[in-house]
mmCIF file of N, CA and C in Angstrom:
data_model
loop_
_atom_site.group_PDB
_atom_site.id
_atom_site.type_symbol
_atom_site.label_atom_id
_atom_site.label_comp_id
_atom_site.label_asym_id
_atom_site.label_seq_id
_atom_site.Cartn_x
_atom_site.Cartn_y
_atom_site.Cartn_z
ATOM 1 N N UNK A 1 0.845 -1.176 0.000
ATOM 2 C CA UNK A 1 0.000 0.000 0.000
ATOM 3 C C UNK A 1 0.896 1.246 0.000
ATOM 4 N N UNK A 2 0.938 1.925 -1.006
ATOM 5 C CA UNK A 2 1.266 3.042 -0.930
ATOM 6 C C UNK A 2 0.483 4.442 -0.187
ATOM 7 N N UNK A 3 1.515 5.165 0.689
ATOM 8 C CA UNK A 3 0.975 6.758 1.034
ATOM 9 C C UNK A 3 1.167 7.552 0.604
ATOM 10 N N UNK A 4 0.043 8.373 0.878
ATOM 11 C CA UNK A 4 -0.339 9.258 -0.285
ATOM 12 C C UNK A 4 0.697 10.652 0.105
ATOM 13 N N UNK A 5 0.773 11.409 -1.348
ATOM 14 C CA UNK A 5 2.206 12.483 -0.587
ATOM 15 C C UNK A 5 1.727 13.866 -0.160
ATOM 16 N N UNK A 6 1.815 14.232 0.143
ATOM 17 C CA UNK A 6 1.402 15.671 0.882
ATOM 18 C C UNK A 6 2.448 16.525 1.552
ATOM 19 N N UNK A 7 2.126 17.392 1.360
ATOM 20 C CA UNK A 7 3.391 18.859 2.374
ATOM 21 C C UNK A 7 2.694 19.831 3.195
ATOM 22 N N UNK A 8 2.582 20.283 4.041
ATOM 23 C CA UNK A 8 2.148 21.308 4.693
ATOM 24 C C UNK A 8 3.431 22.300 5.582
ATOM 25 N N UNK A 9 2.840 23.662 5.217
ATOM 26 C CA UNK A 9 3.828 24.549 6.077
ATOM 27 C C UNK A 9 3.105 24.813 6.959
ATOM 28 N N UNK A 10 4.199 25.556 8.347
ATOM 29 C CA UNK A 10 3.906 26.188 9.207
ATOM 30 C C UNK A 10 4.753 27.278 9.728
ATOM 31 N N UNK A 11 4.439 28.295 10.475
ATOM 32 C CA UNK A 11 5.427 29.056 10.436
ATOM 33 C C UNK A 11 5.886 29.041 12.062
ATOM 34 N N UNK A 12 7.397 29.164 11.646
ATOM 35 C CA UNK A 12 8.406 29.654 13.383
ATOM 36 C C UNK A 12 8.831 30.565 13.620
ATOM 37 N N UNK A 13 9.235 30.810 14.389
ATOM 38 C CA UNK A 13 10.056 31.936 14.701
ATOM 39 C C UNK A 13 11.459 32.494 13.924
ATOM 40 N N UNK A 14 12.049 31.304 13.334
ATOM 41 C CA UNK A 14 13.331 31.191 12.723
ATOM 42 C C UNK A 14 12.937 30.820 11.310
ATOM 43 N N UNK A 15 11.250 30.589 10.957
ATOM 44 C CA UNK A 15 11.338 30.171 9.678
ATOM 45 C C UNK A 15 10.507 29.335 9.784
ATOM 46 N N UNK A 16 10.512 28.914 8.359
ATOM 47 C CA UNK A 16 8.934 27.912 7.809
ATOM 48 C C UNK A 16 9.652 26.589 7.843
ATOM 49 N N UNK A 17 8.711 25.783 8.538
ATOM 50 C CA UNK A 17 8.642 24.170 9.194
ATOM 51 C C UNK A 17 7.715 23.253 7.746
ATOM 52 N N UNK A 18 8.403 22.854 6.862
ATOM 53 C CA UNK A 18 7.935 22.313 6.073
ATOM 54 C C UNK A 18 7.781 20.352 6.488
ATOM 55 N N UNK A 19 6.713 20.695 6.534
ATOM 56 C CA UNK A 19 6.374 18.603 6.885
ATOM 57 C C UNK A 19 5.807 18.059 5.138
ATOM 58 N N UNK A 20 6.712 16.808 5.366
ATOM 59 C CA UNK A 20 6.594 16.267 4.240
ATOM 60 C C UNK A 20 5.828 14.772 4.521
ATOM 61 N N UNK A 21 5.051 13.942 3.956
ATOM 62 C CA UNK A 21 4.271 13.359 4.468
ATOM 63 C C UNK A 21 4.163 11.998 3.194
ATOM 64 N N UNK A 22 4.075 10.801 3.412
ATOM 65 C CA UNK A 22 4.081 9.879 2.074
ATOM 66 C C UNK A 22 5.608 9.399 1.304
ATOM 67 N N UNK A 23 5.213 8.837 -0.282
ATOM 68 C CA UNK A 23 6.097 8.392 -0.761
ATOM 69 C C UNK A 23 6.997 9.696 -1.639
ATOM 70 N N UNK A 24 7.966 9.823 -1.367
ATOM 71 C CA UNK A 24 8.987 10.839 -1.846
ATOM 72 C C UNK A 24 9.850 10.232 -3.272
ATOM 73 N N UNK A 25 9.156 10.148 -4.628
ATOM 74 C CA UNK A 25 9.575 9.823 -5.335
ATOM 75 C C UNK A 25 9.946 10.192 -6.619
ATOM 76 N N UNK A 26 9.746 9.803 -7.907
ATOM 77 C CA UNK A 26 9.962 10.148 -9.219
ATOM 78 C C UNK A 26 8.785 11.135 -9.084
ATOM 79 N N UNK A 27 7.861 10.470 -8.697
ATOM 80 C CA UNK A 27 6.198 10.687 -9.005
ATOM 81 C C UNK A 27 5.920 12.496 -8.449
ATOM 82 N N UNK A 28 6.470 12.413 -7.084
ATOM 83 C CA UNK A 28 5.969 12.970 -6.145
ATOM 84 C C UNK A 28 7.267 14.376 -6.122
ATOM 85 N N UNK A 29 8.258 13.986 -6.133
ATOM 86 C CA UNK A 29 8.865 14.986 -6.172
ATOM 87 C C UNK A 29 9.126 16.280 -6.609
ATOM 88 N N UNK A 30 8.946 16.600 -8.189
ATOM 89 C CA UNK A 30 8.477 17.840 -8.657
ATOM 90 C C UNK A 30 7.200 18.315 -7.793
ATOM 91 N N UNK A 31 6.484 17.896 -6.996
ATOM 92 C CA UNK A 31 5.569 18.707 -6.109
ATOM 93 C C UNK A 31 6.372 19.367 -4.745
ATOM 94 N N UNK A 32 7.341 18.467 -4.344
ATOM 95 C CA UNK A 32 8.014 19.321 -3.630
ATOM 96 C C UNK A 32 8.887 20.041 -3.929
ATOM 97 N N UNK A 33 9.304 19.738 -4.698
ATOM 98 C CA UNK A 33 10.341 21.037 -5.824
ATOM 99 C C UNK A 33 9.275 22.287 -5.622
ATOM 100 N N UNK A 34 7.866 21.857 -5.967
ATOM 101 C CA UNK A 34 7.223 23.399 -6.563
ATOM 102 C C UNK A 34 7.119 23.873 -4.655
ATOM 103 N N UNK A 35 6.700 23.188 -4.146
ATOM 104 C CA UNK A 35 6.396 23.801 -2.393
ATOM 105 C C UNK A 35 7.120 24.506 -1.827
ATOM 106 N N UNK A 36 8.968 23.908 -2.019
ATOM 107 C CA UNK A 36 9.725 24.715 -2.004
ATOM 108 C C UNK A 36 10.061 26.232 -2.498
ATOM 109 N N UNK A 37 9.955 25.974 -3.851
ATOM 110 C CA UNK A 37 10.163 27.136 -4.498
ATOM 111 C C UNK A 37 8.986 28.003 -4.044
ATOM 112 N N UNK A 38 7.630 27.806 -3.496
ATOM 113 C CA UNK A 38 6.664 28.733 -3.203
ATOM 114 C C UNK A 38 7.126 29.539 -1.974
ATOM 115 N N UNK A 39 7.903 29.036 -0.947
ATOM 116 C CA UNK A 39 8.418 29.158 0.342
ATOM 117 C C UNK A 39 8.828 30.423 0.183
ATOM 118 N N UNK A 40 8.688 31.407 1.140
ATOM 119 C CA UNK A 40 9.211 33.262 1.041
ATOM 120 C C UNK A 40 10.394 32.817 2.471
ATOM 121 N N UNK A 41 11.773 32.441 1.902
ATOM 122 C CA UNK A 41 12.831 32.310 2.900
ATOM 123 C C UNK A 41 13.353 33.974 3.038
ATOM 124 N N UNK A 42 13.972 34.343 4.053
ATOM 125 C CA UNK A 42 14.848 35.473 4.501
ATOM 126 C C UNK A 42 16.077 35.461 4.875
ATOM 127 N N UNK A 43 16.857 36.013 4.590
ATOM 128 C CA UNK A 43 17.980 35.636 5.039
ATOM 129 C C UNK A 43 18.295 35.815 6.554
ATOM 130 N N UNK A 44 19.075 34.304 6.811
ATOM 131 C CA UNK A 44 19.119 34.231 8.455
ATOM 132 C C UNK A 44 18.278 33.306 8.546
ATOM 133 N N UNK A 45 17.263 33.228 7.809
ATOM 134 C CA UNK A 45 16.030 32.003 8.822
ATOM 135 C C UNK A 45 16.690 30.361 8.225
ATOM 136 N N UNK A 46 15.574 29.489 8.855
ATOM 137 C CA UNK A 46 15.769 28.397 8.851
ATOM 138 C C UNK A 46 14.772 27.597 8.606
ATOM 139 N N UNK A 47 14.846 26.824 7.645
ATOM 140 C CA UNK A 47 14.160 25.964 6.980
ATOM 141 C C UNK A 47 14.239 24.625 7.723
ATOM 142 N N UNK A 48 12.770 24.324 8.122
ATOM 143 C CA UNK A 48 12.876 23.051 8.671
ATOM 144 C C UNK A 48 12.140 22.181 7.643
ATOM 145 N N UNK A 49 12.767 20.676 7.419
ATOM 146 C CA UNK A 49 12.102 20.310 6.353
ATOM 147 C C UNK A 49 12.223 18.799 7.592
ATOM 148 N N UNK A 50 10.483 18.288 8.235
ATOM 149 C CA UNK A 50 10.066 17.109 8.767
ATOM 150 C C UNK A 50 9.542 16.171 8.268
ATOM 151 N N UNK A 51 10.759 15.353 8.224
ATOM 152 C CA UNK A 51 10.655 13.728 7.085
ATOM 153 C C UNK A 51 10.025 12.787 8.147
ATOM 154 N N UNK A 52 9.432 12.691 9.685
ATOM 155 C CA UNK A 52 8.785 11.817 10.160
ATOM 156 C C UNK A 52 7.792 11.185 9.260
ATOM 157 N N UNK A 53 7.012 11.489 8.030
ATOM 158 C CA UNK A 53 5.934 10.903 8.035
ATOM 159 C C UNK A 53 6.574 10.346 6.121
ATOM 160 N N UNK A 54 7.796 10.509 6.090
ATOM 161 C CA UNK A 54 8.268 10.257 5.019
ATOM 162 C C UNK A 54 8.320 8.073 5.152
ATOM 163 N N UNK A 55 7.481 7.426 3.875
ATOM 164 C CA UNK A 55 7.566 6.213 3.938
ATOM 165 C C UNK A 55 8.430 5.525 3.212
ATOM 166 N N UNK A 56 9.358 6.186 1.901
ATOM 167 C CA UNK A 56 9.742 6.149 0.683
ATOM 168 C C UNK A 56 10.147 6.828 0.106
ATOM 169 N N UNK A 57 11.794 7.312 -0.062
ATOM 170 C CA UNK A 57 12.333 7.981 -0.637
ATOM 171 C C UNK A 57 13.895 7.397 -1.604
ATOM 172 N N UNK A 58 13.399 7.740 -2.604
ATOM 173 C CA UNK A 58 14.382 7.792 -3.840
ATOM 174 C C UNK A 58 15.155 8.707 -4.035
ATOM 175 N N UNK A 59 16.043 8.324 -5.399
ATOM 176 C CA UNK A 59 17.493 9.431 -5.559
ATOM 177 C C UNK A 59 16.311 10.497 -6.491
ATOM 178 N N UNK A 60 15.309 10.416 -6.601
ATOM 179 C CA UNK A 60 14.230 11.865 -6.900
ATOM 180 C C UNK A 60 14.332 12.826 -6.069
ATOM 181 N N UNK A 61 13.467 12.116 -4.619
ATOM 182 C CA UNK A 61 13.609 12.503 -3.252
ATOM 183 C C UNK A 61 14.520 13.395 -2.628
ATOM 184 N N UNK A 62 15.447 12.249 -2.857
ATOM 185 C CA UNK A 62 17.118 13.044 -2.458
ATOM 186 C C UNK A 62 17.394 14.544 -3.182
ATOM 187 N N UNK A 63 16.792 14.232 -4.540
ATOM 188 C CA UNK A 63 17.434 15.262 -5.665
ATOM 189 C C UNK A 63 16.650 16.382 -4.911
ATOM 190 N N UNK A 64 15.502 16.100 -4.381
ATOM 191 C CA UNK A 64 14.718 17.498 -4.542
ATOM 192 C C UNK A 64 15.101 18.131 -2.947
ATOM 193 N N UNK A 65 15.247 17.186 -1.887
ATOM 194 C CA UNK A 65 15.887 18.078 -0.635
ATOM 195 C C UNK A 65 17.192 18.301 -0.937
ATOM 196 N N UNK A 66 18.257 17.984 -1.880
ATOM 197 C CA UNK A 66 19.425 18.853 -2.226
ATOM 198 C C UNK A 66 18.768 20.644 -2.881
ATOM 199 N N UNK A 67 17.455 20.033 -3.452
ATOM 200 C CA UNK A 67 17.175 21.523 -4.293
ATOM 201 C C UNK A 67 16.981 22.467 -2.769
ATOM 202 N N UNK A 68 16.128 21.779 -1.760
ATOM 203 C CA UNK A 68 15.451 22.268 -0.630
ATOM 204 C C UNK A 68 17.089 23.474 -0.146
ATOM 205 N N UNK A 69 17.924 22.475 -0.173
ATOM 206 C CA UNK A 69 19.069 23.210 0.449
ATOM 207 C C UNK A 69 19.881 24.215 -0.094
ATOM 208 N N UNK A 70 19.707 24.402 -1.836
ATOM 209 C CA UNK A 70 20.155 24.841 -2.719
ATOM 210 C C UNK A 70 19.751 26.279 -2.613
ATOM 211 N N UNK A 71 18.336 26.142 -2.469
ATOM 212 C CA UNK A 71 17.282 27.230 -2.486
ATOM 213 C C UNK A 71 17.011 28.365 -0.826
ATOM 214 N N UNK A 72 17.602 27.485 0.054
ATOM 215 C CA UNK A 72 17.834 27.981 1.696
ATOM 216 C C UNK A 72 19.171 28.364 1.344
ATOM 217 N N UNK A 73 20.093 28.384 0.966
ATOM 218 C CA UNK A 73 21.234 28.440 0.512
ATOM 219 C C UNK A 73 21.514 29.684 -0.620
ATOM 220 N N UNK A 74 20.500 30.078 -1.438
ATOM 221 C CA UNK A 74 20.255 30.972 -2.195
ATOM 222 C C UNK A 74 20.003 32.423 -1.660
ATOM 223 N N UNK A 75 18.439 31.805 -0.656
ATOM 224 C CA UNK A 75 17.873 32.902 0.326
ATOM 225 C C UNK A 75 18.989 33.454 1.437
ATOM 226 N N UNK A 76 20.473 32.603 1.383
ATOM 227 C CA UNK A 76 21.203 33.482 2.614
ATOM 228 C C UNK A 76 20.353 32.961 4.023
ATOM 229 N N UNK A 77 19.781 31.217 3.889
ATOM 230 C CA UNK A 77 18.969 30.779 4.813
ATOM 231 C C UNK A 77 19.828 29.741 5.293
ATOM 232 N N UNK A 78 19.463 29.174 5.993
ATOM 233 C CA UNK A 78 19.754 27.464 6.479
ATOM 234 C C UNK A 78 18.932 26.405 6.255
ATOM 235 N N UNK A 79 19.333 25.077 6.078
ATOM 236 C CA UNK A 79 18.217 24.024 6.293
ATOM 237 C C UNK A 79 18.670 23.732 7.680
ATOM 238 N N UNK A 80 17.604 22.447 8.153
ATOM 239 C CA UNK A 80 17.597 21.592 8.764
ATOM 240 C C UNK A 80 16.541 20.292 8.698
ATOM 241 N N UNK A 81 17.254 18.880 8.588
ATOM 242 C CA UNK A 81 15.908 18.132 8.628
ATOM 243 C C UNK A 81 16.096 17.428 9.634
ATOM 244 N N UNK A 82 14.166 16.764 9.969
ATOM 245 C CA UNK A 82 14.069 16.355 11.151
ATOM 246 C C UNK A 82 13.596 15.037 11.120
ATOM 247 N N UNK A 83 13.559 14.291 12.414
ATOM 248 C CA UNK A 83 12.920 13.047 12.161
ATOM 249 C C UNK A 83 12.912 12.219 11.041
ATOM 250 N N UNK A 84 14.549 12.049 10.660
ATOM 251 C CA UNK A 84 14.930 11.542 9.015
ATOM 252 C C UNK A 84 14.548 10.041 9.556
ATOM 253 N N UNK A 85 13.868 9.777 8.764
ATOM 254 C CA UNK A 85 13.689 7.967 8.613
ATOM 255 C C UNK A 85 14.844 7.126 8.767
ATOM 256 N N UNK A 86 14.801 6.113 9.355
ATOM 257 C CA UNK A 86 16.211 5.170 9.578
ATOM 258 C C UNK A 86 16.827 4.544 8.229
ATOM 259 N N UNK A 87 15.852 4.559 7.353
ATOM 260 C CA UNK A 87 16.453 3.959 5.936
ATOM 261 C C UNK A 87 17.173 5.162 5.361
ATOM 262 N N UNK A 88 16.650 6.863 5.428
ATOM 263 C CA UNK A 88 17.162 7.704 4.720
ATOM 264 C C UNK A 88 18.076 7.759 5.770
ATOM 265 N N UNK A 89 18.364 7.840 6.915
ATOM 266 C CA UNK A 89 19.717 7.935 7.601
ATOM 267 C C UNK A 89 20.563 7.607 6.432
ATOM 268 N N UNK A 90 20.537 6.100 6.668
ATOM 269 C CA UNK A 90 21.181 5.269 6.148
ATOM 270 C C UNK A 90 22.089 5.631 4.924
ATOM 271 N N UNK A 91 20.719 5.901 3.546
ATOM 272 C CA UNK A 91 21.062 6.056 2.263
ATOM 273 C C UNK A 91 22.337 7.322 2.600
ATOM 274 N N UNK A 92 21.627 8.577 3.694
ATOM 275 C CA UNK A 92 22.593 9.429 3.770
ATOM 276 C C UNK A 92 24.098 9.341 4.257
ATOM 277 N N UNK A 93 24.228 8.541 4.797
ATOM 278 C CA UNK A 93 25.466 8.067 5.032
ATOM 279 C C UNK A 93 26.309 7.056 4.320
ATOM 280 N N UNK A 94 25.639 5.972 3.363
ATOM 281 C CA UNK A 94 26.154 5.413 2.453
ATOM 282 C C UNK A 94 26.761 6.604 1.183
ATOM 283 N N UNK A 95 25.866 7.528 0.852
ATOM 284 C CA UNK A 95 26.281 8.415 -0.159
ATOM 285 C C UNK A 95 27.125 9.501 0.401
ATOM 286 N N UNK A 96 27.486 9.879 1.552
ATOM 287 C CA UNK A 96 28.103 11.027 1.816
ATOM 288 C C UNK A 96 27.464 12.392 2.229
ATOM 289 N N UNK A 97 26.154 12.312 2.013
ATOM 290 C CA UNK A 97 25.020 12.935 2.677
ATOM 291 C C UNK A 97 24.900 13.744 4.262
ATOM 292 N N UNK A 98 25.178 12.733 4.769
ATOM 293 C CA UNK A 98 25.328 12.744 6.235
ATOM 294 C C UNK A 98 25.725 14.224 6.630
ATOM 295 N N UNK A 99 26.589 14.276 6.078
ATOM 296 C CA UNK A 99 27.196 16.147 6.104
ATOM 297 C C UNK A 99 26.727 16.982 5.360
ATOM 298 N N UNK A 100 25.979 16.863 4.507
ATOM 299 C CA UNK A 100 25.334 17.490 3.592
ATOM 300 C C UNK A 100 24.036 18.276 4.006
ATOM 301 N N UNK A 101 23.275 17.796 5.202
ATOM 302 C CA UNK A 101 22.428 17.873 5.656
ATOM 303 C C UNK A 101 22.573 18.015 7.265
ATOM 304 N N UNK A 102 22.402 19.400 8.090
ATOM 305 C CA UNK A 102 22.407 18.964 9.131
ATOM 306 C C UNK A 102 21.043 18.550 9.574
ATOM 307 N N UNK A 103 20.713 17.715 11.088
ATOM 308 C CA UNK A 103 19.302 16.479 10.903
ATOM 309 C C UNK A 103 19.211 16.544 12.655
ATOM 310 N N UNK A 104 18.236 16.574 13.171
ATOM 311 C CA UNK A 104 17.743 16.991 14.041
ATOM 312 C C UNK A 104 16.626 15.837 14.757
ATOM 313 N N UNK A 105 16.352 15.465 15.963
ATOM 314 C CA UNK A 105 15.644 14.370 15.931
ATOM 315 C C UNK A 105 14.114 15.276 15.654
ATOM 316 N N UNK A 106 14.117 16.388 16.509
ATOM 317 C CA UNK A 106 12.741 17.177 16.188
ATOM 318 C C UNK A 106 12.816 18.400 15.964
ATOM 319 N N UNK A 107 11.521 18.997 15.479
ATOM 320 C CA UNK A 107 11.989 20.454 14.875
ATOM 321 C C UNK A 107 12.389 21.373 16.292
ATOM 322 N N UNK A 108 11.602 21.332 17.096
ATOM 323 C CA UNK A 108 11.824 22.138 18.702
ATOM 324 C C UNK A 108 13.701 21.933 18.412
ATOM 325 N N UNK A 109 14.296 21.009 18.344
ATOM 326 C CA UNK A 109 15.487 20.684 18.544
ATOM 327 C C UNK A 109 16.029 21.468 18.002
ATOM 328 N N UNK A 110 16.075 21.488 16.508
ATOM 329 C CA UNK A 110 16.972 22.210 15.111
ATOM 330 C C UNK A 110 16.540 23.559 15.742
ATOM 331 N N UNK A 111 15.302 23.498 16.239
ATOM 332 C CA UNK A 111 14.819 25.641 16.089
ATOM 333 C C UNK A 111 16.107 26.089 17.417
ATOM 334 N N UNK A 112 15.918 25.170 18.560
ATOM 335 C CA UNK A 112 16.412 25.418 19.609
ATOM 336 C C UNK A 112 18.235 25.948 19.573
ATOM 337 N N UNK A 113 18.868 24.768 18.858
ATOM 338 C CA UNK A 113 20.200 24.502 17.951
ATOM 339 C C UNK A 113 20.416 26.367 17.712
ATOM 340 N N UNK A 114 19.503 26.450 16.536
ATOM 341 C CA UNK A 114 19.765 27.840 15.966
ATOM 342 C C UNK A 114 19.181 28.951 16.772
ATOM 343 N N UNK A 115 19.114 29.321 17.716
ATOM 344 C CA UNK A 115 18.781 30.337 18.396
ATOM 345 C C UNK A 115 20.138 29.761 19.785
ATOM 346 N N UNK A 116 21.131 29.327 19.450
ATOM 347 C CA UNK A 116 22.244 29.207 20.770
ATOM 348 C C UNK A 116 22.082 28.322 21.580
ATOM 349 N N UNK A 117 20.811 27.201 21.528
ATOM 350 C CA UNK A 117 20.875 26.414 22.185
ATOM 351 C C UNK A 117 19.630 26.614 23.769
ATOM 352 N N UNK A 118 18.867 27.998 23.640
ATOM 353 C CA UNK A 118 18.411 28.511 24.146
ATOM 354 C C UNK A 118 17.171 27.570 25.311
#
């Protein structure tokens, strides 16, 4: 059974908390490409992007949270992702990823991180 994909924002203090939700794939990915690109980043803030509800992710997937970071990276922003799935751990550390991405167990965490630890 496949889940179905979905994104929803929310907003923080440091920036928009993007939850990603379902299979993260060929299929699905140009939708988060476009969610992203809708995102109004500032420079300084921080992009949280929450893969808890992520079931399935491909080198699509991958491609499009490199764009996620490309584009926080553009804005003079930061990423952070959260609640990365134990398989995308994984993939991220087989590919070199691991550093590529800093990863947070929850968003409270990453927000906390970037405000000094507060």
């Amino acid at each position: 059974m496949t889940s179905p994909f979905s994104t929803s924002t929310e907003p923080a203090e440091t920036g928009p908390i993007l939850t990603v939700r379902g299979e993260l794939d060929v299929a699905t990915a140009p939708r988060l490409r476009t969610g992203i690109g809708d995102l109004v980043l500032a420079a300084g803030q921080l992009l949280v992007v929450d893969l808890a509800g992520v079931t399935f992710c491909d080198s699509s997937g991958i491609s499009a949270l490199i764009a996620a970071r490309n584009a926080a990276e553009a804005a003079e922003a930061s990423i952070a992702l959260v609640a990365v799935p134990a398989r995308l751990t994984r993939t991220f550390a087989l590919t070199g990823l691991s550093d590529f991405f800093p990863t947070y167990a929850t968003a409270e965490e990453a927000i906390r991180q970037r405000q000094g630890g507060r």
